[in-house]
PDB file of C-alpha atoms in Angstrom:
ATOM      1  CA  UNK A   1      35.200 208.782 148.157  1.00 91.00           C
ATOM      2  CA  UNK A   2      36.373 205.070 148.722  1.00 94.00           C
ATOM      3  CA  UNK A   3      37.750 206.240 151.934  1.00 95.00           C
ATOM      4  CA  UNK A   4      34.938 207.719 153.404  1.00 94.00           C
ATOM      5  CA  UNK A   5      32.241 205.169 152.039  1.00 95.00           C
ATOM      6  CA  UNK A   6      34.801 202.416 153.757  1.00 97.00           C
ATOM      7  CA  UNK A   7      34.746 204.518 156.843  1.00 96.00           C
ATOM      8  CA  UNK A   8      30.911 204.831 157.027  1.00 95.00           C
ATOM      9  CA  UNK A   9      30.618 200.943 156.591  1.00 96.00           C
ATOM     10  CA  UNK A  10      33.083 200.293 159.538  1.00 96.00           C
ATOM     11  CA  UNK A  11      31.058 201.517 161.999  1.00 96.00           C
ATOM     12  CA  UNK A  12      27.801 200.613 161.050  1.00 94.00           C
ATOM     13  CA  UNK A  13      26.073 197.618 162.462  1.00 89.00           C
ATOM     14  CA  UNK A  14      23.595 196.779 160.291  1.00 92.00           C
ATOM     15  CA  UNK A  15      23.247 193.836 157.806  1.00 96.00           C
ATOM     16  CA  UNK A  16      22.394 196.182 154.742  1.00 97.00           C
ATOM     17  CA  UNK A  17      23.980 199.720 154.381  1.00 96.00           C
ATOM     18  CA  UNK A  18      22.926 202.944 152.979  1.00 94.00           C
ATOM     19  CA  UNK A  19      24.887 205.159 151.195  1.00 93.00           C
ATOM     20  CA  UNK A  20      23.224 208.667 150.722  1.00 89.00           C
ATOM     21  CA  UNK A  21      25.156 211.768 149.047  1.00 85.00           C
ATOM     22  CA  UNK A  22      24.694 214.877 151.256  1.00 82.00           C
ATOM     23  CA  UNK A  23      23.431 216.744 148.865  1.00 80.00           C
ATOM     24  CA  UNK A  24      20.421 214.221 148.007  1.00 83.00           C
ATOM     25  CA  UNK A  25      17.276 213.878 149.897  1.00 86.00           C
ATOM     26  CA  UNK A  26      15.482 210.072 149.580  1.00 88.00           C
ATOM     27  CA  UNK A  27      12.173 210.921 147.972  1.00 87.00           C
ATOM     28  CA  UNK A  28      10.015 210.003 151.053  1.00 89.00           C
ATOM     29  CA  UNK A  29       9.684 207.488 154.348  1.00 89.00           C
ATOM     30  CA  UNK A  30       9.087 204.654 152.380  1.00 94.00           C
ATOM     31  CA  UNK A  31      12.620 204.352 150.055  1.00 94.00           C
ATOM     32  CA  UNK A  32      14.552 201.730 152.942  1.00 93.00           C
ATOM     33  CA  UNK A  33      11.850 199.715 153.565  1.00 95.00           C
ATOM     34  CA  UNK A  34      11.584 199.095 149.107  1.00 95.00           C
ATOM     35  CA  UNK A  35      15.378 198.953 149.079  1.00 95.00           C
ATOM     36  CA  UNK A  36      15.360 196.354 151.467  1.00 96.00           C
ATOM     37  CA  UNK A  37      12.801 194.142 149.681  1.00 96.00           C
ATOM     38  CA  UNK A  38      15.158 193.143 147.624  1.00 97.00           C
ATOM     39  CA  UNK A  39      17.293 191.992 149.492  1.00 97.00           C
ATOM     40  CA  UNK A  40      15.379 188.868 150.118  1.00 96.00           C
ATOM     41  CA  UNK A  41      16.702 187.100 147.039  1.00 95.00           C
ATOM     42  CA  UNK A  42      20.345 185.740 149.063  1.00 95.00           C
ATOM     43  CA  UNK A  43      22.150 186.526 145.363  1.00 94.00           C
ATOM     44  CA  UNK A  44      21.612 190.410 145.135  1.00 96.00           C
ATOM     45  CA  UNK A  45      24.456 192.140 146.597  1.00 97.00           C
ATOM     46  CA  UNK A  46      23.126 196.023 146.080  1.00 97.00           C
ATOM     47  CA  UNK A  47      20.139 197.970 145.031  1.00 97.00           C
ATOM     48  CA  UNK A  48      20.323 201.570 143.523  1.00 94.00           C
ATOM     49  CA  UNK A  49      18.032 203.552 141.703  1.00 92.00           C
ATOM     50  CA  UNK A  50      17.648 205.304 138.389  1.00 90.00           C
ATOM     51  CA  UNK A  51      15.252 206.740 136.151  1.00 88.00           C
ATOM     52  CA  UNK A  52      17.408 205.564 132.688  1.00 87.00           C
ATOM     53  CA  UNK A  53      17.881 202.313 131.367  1.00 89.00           C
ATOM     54  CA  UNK A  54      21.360 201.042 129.898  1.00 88.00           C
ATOM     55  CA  UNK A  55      20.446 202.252 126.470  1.00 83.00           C
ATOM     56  CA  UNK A  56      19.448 205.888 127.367  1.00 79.00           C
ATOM     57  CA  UNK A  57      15.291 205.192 127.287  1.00 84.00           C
ATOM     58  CA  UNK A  58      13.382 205.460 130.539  1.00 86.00           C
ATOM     59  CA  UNK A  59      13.586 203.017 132.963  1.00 90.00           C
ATOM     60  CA  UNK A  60       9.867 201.287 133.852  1.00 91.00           C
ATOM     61  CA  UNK A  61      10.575 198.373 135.034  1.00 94.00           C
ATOM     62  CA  UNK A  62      13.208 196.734 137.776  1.00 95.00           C
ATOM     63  CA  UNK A  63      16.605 195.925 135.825  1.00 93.00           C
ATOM     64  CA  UNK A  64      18.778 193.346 137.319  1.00 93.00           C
ATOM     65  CA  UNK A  65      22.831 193.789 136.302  1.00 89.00           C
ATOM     66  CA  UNK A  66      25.109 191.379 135.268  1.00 83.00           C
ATOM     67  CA  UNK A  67      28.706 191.061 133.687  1.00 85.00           C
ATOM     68  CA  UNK A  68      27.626 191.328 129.839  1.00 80.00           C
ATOM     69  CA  UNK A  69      25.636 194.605 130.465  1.00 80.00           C
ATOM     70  CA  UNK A  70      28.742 195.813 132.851  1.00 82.00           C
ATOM     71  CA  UNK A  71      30.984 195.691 129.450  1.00 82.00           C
ATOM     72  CA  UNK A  72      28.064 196.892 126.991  1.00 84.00           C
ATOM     73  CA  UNK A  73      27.376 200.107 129.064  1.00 87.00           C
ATOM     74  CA  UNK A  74      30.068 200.857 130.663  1.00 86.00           C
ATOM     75  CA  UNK A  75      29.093 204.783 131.954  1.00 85.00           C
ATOM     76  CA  UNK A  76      26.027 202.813 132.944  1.00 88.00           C
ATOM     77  CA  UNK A  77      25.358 201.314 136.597  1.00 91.00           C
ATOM     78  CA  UNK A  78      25.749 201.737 140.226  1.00 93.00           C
ATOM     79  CA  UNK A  79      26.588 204.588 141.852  1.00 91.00           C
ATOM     80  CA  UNK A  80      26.664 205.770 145.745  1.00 89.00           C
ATOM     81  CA  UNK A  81      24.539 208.870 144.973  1.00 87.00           C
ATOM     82  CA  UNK A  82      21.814 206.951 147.335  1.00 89.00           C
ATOM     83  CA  UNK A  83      22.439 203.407 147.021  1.00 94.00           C
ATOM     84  CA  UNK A  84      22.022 199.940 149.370  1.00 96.00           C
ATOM     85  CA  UNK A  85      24.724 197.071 149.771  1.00 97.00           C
ATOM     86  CA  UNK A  86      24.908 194.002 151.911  1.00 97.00           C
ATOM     87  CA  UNK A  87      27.503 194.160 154.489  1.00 97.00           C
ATOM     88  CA  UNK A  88      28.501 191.047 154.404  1.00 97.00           C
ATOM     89  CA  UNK A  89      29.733 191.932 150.772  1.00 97.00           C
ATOM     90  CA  UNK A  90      31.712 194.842 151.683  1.00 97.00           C
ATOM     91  CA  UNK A  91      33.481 193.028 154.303  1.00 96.00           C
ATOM     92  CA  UNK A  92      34.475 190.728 151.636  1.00 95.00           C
ATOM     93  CA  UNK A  93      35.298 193.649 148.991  1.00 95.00           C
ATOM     94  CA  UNK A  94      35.644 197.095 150.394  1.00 97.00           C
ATOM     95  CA  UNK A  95      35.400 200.343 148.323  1.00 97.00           C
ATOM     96  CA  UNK A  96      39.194 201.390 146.169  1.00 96.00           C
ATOM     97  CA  UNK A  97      39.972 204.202 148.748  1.00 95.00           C
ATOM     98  CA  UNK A  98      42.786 205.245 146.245  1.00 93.00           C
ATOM     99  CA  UNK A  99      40.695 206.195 143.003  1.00 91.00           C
ATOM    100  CA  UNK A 100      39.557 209.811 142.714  1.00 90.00           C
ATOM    101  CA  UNK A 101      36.076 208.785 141.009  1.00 88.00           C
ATOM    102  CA  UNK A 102      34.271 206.159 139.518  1.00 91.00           C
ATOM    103  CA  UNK A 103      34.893 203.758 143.020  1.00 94.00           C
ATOM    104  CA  UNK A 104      31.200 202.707 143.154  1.00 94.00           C
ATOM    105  CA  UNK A 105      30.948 201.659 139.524  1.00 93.00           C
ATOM    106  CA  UNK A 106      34.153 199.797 139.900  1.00 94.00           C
ATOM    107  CA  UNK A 107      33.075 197.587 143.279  1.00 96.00           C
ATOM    108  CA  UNK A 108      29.861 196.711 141.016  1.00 95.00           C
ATOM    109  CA  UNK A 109      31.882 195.262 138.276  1.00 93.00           C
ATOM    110  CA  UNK A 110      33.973 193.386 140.963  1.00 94.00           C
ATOM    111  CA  UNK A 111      31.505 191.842 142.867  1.00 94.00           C
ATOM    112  CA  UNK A 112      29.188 190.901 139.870  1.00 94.00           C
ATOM    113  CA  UNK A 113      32.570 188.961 137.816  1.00 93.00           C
ATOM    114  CA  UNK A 114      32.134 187.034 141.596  1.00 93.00           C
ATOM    115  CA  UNK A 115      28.841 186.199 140.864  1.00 93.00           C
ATOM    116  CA  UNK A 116      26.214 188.616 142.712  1.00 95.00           C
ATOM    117  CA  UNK A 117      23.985 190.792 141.062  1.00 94.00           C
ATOM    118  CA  UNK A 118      22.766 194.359 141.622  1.00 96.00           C
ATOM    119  CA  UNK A 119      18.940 195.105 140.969  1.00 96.00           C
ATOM    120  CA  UNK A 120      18.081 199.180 139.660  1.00 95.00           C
ATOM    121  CA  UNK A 121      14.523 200.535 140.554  1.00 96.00           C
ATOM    122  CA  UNK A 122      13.265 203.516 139.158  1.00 93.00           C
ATOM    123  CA  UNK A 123      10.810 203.522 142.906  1.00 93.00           C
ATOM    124  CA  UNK A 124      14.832 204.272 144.531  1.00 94.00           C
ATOM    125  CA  UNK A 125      16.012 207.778 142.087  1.00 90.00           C
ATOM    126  CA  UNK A 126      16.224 210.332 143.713  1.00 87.00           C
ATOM    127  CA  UNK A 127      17.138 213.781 142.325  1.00 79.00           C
ATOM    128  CA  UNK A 128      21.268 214.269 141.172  1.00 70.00           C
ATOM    129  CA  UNK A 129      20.938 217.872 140.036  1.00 66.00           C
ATOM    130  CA  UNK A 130      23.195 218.581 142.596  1.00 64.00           C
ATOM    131  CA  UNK A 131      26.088 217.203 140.695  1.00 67.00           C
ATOM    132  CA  UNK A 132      25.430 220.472 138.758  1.00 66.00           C
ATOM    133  CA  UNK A 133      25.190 222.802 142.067  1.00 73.00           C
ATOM    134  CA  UNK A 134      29.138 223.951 141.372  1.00 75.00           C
ATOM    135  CA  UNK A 135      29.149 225.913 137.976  1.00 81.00           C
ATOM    136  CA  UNK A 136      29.835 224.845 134.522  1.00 86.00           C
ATOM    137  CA  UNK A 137      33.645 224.476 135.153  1.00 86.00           C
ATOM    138  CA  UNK A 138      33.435 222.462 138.316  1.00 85.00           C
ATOM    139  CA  UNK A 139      30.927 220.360 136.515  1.00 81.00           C
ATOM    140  CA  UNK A 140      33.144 219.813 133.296  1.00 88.00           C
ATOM    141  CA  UNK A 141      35.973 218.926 135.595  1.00 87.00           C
ATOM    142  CA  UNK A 142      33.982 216.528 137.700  1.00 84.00           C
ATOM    143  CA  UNK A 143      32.754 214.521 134.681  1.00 83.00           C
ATOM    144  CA  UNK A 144      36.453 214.673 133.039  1.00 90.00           C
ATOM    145  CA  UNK A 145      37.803 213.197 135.951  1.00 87.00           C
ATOM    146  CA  UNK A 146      35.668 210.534 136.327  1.00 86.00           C
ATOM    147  CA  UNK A 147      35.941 209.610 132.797  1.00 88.00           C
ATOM    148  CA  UNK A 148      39.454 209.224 133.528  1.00 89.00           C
ATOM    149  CA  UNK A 149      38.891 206.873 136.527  1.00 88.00           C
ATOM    150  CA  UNK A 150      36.623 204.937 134.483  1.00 87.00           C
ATOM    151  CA  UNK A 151      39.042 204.129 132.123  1.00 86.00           C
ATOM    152  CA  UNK A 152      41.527 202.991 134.379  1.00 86.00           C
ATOM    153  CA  UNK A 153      39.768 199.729 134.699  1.00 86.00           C
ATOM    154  CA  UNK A 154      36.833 200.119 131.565  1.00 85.00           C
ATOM    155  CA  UNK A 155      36.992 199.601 128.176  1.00 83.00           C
ATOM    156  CA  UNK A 156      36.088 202.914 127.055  1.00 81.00           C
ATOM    157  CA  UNK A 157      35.420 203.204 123.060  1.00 81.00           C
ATOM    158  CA  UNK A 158      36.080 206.536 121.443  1.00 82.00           C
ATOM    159  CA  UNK A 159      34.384 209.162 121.797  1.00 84.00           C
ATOM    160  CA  UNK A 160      34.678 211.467 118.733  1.00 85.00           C
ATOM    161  CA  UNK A 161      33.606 215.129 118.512  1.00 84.00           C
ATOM    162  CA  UNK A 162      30.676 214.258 115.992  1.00 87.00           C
ATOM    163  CA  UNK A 163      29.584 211.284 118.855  1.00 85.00           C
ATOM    164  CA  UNK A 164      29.823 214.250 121.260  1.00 84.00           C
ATOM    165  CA  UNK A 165      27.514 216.345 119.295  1.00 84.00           C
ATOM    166  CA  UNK A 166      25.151 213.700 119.012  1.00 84.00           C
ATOM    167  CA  UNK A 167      24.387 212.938 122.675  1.00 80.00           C
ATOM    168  CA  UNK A 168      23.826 217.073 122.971  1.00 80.00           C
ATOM    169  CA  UNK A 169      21.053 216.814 120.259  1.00 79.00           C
ATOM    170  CA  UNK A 170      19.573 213.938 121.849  1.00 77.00           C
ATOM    171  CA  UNK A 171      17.904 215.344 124.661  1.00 67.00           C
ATOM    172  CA  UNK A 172      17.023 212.712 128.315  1.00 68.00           C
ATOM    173  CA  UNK A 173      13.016 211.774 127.681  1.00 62.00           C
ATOM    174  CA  UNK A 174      11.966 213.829 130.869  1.00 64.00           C
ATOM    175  CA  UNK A 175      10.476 216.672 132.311  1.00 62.00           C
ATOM    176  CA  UNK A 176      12.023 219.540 132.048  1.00 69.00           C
ATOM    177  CA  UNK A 177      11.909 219.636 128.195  1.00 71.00           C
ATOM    178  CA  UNK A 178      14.024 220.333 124.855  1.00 67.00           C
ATOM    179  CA  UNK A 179      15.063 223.730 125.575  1.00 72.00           C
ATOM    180  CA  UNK A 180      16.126 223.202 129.014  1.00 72.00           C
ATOM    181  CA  UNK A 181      18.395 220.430 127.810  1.00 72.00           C
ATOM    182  CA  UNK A 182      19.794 222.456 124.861  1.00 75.00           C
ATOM    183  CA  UNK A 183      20.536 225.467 126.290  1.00 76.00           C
ATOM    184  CA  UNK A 184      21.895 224.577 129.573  1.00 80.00           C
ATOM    185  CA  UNK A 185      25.702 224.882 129.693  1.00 82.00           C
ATOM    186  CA  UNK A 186      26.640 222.790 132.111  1.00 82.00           C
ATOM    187  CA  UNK A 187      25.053 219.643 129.898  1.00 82.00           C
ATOM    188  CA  UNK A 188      26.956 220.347 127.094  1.00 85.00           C
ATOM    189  CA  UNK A 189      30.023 220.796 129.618  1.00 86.00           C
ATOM    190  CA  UNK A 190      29.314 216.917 130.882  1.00 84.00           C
ATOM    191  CA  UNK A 191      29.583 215.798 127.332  1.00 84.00           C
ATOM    192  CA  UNK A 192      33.210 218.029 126.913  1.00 87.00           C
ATOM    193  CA  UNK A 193      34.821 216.386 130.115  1.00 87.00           C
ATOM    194  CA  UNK A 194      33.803 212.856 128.993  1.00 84.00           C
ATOM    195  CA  UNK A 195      35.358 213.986 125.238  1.00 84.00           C
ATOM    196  CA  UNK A 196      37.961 215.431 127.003  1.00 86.00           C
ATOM    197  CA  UNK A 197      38.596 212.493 129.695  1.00 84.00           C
ATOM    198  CA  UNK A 198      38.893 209.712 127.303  1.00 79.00           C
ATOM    199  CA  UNK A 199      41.119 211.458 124.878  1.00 75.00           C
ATOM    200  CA  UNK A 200      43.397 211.993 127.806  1.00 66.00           C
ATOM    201  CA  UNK A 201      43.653 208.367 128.737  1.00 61.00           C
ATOM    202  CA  UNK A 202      43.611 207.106 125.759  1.00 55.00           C
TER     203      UNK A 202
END
């Protein structure tokens, strides 16, 4: 993914870049031009968007990042799902074009230890159901490899079968309800590829 995102950036002439997975769709005409308001303070590097705070509630309220909260939540933060990112910074720090996963969320880390910052708006989500589009398996492999990438560079803490267990009982605060998050099979196959991924590394 590195490779490609690098790619896309090369050729684009644009101060600010968008980075939009081709299986997402931006929620409606409007998403650039909010993106790009924030771009107005010289100090914010990127913009993404998410519905879910650092801690797991629901995100109200525009979240800027910095380094302590990169370390607290690490499986937290940026990712190129649908994201925005100066270009002057990624001529400065391009993508890793050799890790398999986790590339976004380790640019963010390096270019906020440099000193710029990263703003999350729950006005820029858009939908990532289609990380699920590929079956349980794929999706249990996807997640386990990431983990792994993650921990090449994060500090990952354990993650014990009862810790596992946990996050499956605690069900995301959204729409689609308890037994939609309880008895879907690829959720509980996230949680086994992150159990699985840092037991592997570590």
């Amino acid at each position: 993914p590195g490779l490609a995102l690098n790619r896309g950036a090369a050729v684009a002439g644009g101060e600010l870049h968008v980075a939009l997975s081709s299986h997402c769709r931006l929620p409606d005409d409007a998403w650039i031009a909010r993106a790009e308001a924030h771009f107005a303070d010289p100090a914010m590097a990127a913009a993404h968007g998410t519905r879910t705070a650092p801690d797991g509630a629901p995100l109200t309220q525009l979240l800027v990042q910095g380094p302590a909260q990169t370390r607290a939540h690490p499986r937290w933060g940026f990712s190129n799902h649908a994201s925005v990112w100066r270009a002057a910074v990624w001529r400065q720090h391009a993508f890793d074009e050799e890790m398999p996963g986790a590339e976004d969320r380790r640019w963010s880390w390096e270019i906020i230890d440099r000193g710029w910052r990263i703003v999350f708006d729950p006005e820029l989500s858009v939908d990532v159901d289609h990380r699920w589009k590929d079956g349980t398996l794929a999706y249990f492999r996807r997640i386990r490899m990431e983990d792994r990438a993650l921990a090449s560079f994060a500090d990952l803490p354990p993650y014990p079968l009862s810790q596992m267990v946990a996050d499956w009982w605690r069900s995301p605060q959204d729409h689609r309800g308890w037994l939609f998050h309880h008895l879907n099979p690829r959720r509980a196959a996230g949680f086994a590829g992150r159990y699985a991924g840092v037991r592997k590394r570590r």
